[in-house]
Short mmCIF file of C-alpha atoms in Angstrom, two decimals:
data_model
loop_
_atom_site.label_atom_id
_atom_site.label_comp_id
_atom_site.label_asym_id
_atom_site.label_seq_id
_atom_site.Cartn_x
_atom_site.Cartn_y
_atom_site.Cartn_z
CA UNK J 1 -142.09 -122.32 -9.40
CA UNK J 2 -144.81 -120.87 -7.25
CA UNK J 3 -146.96 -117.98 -7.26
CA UNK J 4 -148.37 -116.16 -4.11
CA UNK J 5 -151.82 -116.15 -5.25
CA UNK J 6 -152.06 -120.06 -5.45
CA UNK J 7 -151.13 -122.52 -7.85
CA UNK J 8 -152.00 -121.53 -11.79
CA UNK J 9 -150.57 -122.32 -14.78
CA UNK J 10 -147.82 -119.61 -15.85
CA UNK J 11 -147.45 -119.54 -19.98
CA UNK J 12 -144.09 -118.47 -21.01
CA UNK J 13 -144.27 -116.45 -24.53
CA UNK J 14 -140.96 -115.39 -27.16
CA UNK J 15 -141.63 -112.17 -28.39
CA UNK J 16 -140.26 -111.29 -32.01
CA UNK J 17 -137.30 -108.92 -33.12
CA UNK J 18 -140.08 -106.22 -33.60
CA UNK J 19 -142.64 -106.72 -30.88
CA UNK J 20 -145.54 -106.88 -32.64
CA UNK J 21 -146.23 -111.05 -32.77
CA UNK J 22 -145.40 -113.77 -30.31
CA UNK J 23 -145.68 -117.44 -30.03
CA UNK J 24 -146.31 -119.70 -27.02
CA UNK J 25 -143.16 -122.27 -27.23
CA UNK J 26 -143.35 -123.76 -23.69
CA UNK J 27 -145.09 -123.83 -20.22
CA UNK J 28 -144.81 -124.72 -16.89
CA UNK J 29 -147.61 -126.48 -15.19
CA UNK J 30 -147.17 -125.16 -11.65
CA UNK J 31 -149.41 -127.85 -10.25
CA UNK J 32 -147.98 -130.41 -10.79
CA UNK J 33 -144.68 -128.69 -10.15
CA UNK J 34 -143.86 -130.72 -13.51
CA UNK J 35 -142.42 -128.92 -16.88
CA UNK J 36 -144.00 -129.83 -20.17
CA UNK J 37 -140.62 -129.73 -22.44
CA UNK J 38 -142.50 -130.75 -26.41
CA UNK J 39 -144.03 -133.59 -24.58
CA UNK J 40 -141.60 -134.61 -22.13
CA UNK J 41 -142.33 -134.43 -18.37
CA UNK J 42 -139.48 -133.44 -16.44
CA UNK J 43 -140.08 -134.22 -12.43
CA UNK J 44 -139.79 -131.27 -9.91
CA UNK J 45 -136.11 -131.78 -7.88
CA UNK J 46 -134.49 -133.42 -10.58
CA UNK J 47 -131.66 -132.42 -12.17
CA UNK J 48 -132.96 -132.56 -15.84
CA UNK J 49 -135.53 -130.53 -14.05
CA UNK J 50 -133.54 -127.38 -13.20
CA UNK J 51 -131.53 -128.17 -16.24
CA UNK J 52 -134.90 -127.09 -18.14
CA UNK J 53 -136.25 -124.52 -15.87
CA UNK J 54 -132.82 -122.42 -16.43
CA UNK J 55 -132.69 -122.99 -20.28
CA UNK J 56 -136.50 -121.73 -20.10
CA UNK J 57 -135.28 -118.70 -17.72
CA UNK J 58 -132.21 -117.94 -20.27
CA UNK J 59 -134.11 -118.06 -23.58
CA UNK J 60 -136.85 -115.92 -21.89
CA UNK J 61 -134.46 -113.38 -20.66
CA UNK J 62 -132.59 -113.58 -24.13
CA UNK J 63 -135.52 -113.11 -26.23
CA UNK J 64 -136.56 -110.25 -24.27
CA UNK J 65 -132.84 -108.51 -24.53
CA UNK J 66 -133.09 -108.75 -28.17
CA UNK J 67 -136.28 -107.26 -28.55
CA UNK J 68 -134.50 -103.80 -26.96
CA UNK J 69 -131.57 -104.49 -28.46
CA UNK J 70 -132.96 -104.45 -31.55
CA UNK J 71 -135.24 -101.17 -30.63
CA UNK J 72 -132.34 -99.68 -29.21
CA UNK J 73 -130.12 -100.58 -32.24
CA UNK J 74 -133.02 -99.01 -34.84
CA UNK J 75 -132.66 -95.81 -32.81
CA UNK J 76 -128.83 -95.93 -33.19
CA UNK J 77 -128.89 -95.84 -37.10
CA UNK J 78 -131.96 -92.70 -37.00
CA UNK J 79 -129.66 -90.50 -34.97
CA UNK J 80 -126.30 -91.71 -36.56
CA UNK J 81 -128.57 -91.10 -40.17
CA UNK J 82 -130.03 -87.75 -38.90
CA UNK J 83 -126.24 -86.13 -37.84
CA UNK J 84 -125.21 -87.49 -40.92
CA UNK J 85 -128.13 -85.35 -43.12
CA UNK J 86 -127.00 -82.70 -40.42
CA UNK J 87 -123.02 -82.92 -41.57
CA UNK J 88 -122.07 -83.52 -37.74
CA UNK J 89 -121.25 -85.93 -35.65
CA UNK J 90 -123.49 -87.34 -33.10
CA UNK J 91 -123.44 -87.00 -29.29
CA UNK J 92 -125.99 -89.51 -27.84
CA UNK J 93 -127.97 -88.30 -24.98
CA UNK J 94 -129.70 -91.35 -24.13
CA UNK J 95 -127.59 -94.24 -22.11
CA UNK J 96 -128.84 -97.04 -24.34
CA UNK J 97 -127.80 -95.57 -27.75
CA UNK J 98 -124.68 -94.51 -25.76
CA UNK J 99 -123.51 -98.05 -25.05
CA UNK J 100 -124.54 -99.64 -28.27
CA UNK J 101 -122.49 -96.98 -30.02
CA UNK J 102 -119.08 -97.58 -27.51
CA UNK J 103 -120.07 -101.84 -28.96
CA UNK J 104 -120.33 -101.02 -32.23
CA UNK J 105 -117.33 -98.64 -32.02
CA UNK J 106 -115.03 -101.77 -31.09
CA UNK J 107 -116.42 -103.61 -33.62
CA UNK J 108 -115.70 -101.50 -36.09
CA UNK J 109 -119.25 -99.97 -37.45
CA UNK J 110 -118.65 -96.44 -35.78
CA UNK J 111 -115.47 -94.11 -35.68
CA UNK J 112 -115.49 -91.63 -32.54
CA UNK J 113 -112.75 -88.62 -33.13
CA UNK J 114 -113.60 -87.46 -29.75
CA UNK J 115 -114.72 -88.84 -26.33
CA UNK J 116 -118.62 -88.49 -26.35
CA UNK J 117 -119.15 -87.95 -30.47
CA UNK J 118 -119.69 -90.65 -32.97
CA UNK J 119 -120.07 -91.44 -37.00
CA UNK J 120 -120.90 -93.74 -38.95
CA UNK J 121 -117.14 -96.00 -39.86
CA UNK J 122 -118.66 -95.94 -44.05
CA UNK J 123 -119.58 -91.61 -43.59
CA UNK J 124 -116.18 -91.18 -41.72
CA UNK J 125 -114.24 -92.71 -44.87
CA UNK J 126 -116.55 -90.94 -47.67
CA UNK J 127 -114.89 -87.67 -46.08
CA UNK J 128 -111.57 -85.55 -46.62
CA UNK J 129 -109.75 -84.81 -43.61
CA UNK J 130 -110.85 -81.05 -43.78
CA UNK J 131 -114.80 -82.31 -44.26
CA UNK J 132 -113.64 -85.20 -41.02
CA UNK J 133 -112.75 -82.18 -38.63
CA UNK J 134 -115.97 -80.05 -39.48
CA UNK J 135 -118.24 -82.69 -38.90
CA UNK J 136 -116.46 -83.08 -35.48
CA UNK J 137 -116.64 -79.12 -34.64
CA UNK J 138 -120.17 -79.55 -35.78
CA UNK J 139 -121.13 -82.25 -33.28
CA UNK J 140 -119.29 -80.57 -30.57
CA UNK J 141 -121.27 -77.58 -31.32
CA UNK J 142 -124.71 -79.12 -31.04
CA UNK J 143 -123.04 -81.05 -27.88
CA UNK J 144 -122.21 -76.93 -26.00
CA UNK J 145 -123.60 -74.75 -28.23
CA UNK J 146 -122.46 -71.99 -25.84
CA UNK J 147 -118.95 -72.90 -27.13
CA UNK J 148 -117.04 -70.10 -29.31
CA UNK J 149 -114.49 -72.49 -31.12
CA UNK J 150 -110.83 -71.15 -32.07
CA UNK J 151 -107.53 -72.33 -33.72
CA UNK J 152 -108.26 -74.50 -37.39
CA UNK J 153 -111.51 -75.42 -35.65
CA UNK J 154 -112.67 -72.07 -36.36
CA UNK J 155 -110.46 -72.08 -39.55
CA UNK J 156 -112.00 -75.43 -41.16
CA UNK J 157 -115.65 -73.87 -40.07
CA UNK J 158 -114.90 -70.18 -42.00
CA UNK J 159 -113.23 -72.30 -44.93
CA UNK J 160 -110.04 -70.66 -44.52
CA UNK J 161 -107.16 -72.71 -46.52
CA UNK J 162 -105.65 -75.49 -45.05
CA UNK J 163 -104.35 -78.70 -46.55
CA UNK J 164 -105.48 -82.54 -45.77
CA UNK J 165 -102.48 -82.84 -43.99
CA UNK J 166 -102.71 -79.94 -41.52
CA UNK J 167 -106.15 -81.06 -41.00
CA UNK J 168 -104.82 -84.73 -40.23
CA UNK J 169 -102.39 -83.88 -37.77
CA UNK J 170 -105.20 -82.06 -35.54
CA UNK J 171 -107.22 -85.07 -36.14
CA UNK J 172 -104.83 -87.34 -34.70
CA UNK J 173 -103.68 -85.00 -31.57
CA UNK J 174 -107.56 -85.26 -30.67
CA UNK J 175 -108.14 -81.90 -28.95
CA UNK J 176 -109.67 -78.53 -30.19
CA UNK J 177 -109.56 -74.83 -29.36
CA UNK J 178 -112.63 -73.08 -27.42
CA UNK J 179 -112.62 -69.42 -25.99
CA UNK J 180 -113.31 -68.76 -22.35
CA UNK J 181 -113.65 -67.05 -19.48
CA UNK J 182 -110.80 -67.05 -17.59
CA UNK J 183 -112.21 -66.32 -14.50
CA UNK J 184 -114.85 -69.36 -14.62
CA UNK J 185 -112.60 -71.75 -15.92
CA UNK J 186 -109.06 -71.37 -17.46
CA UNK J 187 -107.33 -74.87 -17.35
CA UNK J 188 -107.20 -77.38 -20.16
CA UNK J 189 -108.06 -80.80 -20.24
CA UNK J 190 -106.83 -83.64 -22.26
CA UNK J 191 -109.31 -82.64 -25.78
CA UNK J 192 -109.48 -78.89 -24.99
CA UNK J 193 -107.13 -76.05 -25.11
CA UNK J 194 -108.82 -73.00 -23.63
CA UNK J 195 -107.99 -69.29 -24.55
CA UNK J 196 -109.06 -66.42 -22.84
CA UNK J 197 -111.70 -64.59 -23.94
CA UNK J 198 -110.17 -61.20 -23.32
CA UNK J 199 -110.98 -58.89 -26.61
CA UNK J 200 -112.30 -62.06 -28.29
CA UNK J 201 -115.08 -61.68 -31.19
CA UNK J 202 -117.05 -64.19 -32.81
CA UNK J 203 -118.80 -64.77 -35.54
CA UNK J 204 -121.79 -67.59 -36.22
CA UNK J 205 -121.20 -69.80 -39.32
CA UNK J 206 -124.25 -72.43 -40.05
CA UNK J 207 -125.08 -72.40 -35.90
CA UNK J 208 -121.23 -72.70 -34.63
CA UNK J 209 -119.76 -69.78 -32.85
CA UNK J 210 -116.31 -69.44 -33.58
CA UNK J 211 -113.72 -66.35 -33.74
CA UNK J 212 -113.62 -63.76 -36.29
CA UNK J 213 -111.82 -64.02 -39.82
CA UNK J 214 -108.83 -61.77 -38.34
CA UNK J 215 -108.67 -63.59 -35.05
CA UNK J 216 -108.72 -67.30 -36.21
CA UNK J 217 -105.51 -66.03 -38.85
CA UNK J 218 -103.89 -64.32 -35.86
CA UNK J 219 -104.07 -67.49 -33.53
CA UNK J 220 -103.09 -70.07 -36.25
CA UNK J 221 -100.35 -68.14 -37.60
CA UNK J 222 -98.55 -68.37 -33.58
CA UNK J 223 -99.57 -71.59 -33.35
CA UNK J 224 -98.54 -73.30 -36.92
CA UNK J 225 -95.61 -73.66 -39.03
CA UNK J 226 -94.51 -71.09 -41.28
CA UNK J 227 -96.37 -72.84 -44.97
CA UNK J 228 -99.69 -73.74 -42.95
CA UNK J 229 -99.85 -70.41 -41.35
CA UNK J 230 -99.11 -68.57 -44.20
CA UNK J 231 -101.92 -70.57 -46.12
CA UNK J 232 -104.40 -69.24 -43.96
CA UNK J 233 -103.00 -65.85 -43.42
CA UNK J 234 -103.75 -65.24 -47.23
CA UNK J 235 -106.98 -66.64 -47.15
CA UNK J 236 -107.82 -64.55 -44.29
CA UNK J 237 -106.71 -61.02 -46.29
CA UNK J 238 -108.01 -62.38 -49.60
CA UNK J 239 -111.48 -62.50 -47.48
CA UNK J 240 -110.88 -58.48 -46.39
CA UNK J 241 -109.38 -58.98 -43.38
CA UNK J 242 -106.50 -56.68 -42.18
CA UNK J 243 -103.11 -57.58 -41.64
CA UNK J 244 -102.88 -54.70 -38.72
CA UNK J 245 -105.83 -55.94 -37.21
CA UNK J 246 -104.34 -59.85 -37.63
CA UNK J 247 -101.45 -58.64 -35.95
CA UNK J 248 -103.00 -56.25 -33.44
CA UNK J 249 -104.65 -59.89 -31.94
CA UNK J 250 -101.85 -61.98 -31.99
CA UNK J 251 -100.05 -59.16 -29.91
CA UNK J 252 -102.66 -58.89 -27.82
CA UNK J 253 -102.91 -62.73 -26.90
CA UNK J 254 -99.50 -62.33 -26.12
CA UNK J 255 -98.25 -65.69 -28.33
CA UNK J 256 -96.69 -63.31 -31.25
CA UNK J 257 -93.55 -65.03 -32.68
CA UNK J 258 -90.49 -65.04 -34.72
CA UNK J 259 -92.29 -67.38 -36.98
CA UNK J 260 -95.71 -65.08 -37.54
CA UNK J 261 -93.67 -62.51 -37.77
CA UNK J 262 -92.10 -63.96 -40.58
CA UNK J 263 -95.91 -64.30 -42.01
CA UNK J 264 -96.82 -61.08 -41.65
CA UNK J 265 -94.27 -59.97 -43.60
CA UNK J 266 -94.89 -62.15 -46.57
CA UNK J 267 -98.62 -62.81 -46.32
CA UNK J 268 -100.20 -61.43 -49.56
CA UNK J 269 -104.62 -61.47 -50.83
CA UNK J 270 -102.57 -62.10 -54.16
CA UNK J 271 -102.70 -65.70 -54.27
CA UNK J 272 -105.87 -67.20 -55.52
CA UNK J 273 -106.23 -70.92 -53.71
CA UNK J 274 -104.78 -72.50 -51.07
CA UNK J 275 -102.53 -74.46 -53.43
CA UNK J 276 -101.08 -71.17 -54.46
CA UNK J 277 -100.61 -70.04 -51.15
CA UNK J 278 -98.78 -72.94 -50.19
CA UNK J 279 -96.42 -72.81 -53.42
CA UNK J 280 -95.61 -69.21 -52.01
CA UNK J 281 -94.68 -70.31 -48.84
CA UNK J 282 -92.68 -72.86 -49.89
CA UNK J 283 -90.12 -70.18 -52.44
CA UNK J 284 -89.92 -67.91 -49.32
CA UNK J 285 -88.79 -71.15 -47.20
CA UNK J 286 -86.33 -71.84 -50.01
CA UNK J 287 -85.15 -68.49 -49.74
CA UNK J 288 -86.48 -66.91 -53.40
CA UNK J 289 -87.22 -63.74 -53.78
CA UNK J 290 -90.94 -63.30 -53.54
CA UNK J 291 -91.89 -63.80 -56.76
CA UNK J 292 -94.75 -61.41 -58.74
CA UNK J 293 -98.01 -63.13 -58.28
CA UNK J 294 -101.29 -63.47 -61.13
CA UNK J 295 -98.97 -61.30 -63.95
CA UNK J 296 -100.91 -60.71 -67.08
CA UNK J 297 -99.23 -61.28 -70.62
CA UNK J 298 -100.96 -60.56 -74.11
CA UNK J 299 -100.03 -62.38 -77.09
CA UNK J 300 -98.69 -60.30 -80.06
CA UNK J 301 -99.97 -62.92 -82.50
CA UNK J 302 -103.69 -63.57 -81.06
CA UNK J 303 -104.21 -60.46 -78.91
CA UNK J 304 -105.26 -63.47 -76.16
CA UNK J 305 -104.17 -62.13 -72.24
CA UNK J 306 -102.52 -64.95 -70.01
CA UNK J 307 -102.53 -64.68 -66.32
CA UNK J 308 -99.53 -66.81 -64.83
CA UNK J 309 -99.32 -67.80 -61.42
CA UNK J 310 -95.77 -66.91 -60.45
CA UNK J 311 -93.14 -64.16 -62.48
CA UNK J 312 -89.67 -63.61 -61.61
CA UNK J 313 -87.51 -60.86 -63.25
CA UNK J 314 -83.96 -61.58 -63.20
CA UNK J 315 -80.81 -58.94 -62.85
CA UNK J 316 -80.29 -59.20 -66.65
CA UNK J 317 -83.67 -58.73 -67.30
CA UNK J 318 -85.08 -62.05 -68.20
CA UNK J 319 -88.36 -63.21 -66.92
CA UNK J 320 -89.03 -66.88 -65.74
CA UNK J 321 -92.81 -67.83 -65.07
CA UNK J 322 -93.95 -71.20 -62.60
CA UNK J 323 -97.39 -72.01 -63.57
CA UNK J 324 -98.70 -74.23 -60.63
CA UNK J 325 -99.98 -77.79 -61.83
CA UNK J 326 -102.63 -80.02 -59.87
CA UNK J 327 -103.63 -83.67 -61.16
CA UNK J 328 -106.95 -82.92 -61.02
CA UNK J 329 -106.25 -80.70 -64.04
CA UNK J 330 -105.87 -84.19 -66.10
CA UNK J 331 -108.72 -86.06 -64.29
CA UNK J 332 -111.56 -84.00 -63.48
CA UNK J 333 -113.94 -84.06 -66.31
CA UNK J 334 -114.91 -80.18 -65.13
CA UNK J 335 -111.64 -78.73 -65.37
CA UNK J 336 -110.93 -80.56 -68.74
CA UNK J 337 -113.89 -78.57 -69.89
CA UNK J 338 -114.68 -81.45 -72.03
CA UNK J 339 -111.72 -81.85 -73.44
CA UNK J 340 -109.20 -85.12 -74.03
CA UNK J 341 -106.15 -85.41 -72.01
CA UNK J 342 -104.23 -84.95 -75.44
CA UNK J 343 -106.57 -81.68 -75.69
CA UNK J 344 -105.25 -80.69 -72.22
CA UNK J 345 -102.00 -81.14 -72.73
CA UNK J 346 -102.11 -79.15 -76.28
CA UNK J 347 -103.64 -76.44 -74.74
CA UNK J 348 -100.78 -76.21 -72.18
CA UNK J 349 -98.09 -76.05 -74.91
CA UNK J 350 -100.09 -73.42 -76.95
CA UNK J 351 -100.25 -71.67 -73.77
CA UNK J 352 -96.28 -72.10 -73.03
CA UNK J 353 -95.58 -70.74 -76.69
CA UNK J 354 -97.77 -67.77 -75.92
CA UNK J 355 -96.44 -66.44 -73.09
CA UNK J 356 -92.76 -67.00 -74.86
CA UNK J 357 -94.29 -64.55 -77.81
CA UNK J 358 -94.97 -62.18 -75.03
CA UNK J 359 -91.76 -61.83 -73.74
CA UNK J 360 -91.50 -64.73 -71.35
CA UNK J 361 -87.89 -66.18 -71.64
CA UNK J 362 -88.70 -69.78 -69.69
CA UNK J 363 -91.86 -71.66 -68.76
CA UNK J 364 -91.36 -73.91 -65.72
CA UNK J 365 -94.21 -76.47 -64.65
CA UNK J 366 -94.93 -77.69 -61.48
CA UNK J 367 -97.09 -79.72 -59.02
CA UNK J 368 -97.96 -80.00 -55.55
CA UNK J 369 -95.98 -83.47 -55.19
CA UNK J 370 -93.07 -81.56 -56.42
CA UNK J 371 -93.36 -79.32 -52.83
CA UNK J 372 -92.57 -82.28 -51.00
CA UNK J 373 -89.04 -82.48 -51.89
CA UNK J 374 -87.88 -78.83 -51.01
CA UNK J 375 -84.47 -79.64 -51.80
CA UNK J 376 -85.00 -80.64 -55.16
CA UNK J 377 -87.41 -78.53 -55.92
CA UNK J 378 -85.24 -75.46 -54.72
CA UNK J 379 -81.60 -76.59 -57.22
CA UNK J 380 -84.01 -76.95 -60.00
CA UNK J 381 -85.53 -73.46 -59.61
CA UNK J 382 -81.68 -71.65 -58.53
CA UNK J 383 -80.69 -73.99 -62.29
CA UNK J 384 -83.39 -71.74 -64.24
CA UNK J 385 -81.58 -68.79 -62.87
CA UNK J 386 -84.93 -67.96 -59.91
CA UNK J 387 -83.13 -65.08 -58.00
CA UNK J 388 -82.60 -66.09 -54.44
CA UNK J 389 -82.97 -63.69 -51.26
CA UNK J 390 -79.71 -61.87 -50.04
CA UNK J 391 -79.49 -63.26 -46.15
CA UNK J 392 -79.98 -67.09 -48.40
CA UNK J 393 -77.59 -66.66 -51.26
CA UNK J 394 -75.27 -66.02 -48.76
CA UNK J 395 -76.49 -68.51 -46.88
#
């Protein structure tokens, strides 16, 4: 070891994880050409000699690689913390924070939806699918916030209805919708489908620009199956938007199908939630007759008014009501209003012998698990006498 001012002793010093103390732990005496190892002289050309000059070199180097590590790792958790507070995901814009995130990524600690955005692995599970795809529209939006976003990106950002699963599916096909020029740039790439931006309008929701109300319902009602589309369809006119207008842009965009069609015709403000919505959907896929929706009975006996969900009026006059069930109507200490599960479920068959006093001839219960099985669910309806559709009773 020489230096090219002359021959001086060169002290070698491990600096702490923070920086801010160090401690001399060995030196060199130049010379002498000799190492001082805790006492031990090691002679210049030796083996043991080199053998201590390049564990000296590696601990060195080491010790100075985990000091910006560790600098570089506490600036990793303030911008994963500060997307986080921001409800987005984070886009890294400096190299260092970059590669520690890809590390951590394959270790586990961070989830990245999308090429070039990141989360925390413990945020990413705290959220729903629907609150999973926000956070990535968010972070693509501070990522190009010139960027007017389309398709259930735009839906999930205006809070149209859409279930976990619809949300999960675009989750896992890892691309999004944008709007675009055309003439600047038209083709897709592997995580973005462009549109053109022909008669396009957007709106700004909490800094993102995405498409209007009518727009977003016109593109994801082409682009969805019928029960998804129709879910946010009827969010979309429950908000004030227009079905002529909805269908005005999906004939315009030139993507109008048998399938939206089919929406547009049964599409209704009616329906209250998106749970609702989707129950709709569903008796129109089993081929019902589109059932009266949020029909008001009064009870002789208490003068009380009941608003049920679903009423169907048969040929012979009798009426059959579906009142639409969720779990969370036994578990959530809100909607139990304070009340036992016993409580719950007495206030359920006090409600069921109300709306029989009114003139309701059967009472038919439901829940969303129940719309997995279509099959099932559509023999025990047709049982209770539900009226089915011409083209399907024929069918």
């Amino acid at each position: 070891m020489r230096h090219r001012n002359g021959p001086r002793h060169a002290t070698l010093q491990r600096r702490t994880a923070d920086g801010a103390s160090r401690r001399r732990w060995k030196y060199a005496d130049v010379c002498s050409r000799r190492i001082v190892d805790n006492g031990t002289v090691r002679t210049h050309g030796s083996e043991r000699w080199h053998a201590a000059a390049r564990t000296i070199y590696r601990r060195c180097a080491s010790d100075i690689s985990k000091g910006v590590d560790m600098r570089t790792h506490k600036e990793l958790e303030r911008q994963l913390r500060a997307a986080a507070d921001e409800k987005r995901c984070l886009h890294p814009t400096d190299d260092a924070v970059h590669r520690a995130l890809l590390r951590h990524k394959q270790e586990g600690g961070v989830v990245s939806p999308l090429p070039g955005l990141f989360i925390s692995a413990d945020v990413w599970q705290s959220l729903d699918p629907i609150m999973r795809l926000a956070y990535t529209v968010h972070g693509l939006a501070e990522w190009h916030p010139d960027r007017i976003f389309a398709g259930l990106a735009a839906a999930c950002i205006l809070e149209l209805w859409m279930d976990y699963r619809t949300a999960e599916r675009k989750l896992k096909k890892r691309t999004v919708d944008i709007v675009c020029d055309v003439r600047r740039n038209h083709a897709d790439s592997r995580h973005v489908h462009r549109l053109p931006a022909t008669g396009a309008e957007s709106v700004t929701v909490d800094g993102v620009h995405v498409t209007t109300v009518a727009q977003t319902a016109a593109y994801c009602a082409c682009t969805l199956p019928f029960v998804e589309g129709m879910q946010i369809v009827c969010c979309a006119l429950r908000n004030g938007a227009d079905i002529v207008s909805i269908i005005a842009y999906a004939t315009n965009m030139g993507i109008i199908n048998d399938c939206a069609r089919n929406v547009f015709l049964f599409a209704t403000p009616r329906v209250e939630n998106g749970g609702e919505a989707k129950t709709f959907a569903v008796f129109i896929v089993c081929g019902f007759v589109p059932p009266d929706l949020q029909v008001e009975f009064v009870d002789p006996q208490t003068g009380r008014v009941y608003r049920v969900d679903f009423r169907w009026v048969t040929r012979d006059g009798r009426q059959i009501v579906v009142e639409l069930d969720g779990l969370v109507k036994y578990r959530d200490p809100q909607m139990m209003n304070g009340r036992t599960l016993s409580g719950v479920i007495d206030d359920e068959r006090e409600r069921t012998e109300a709306l029989k006093r009114a003139g309701v001839d059967m009472v038919i219960r439901i829940r969303m698990e129940d719309l997995a099985d279509l099959e099932r669910l559509k023999w025990r309806l047709v049982d209770a006498g539900v009226p089915l559709r011409q083209s399907s009773a024929h069918s």
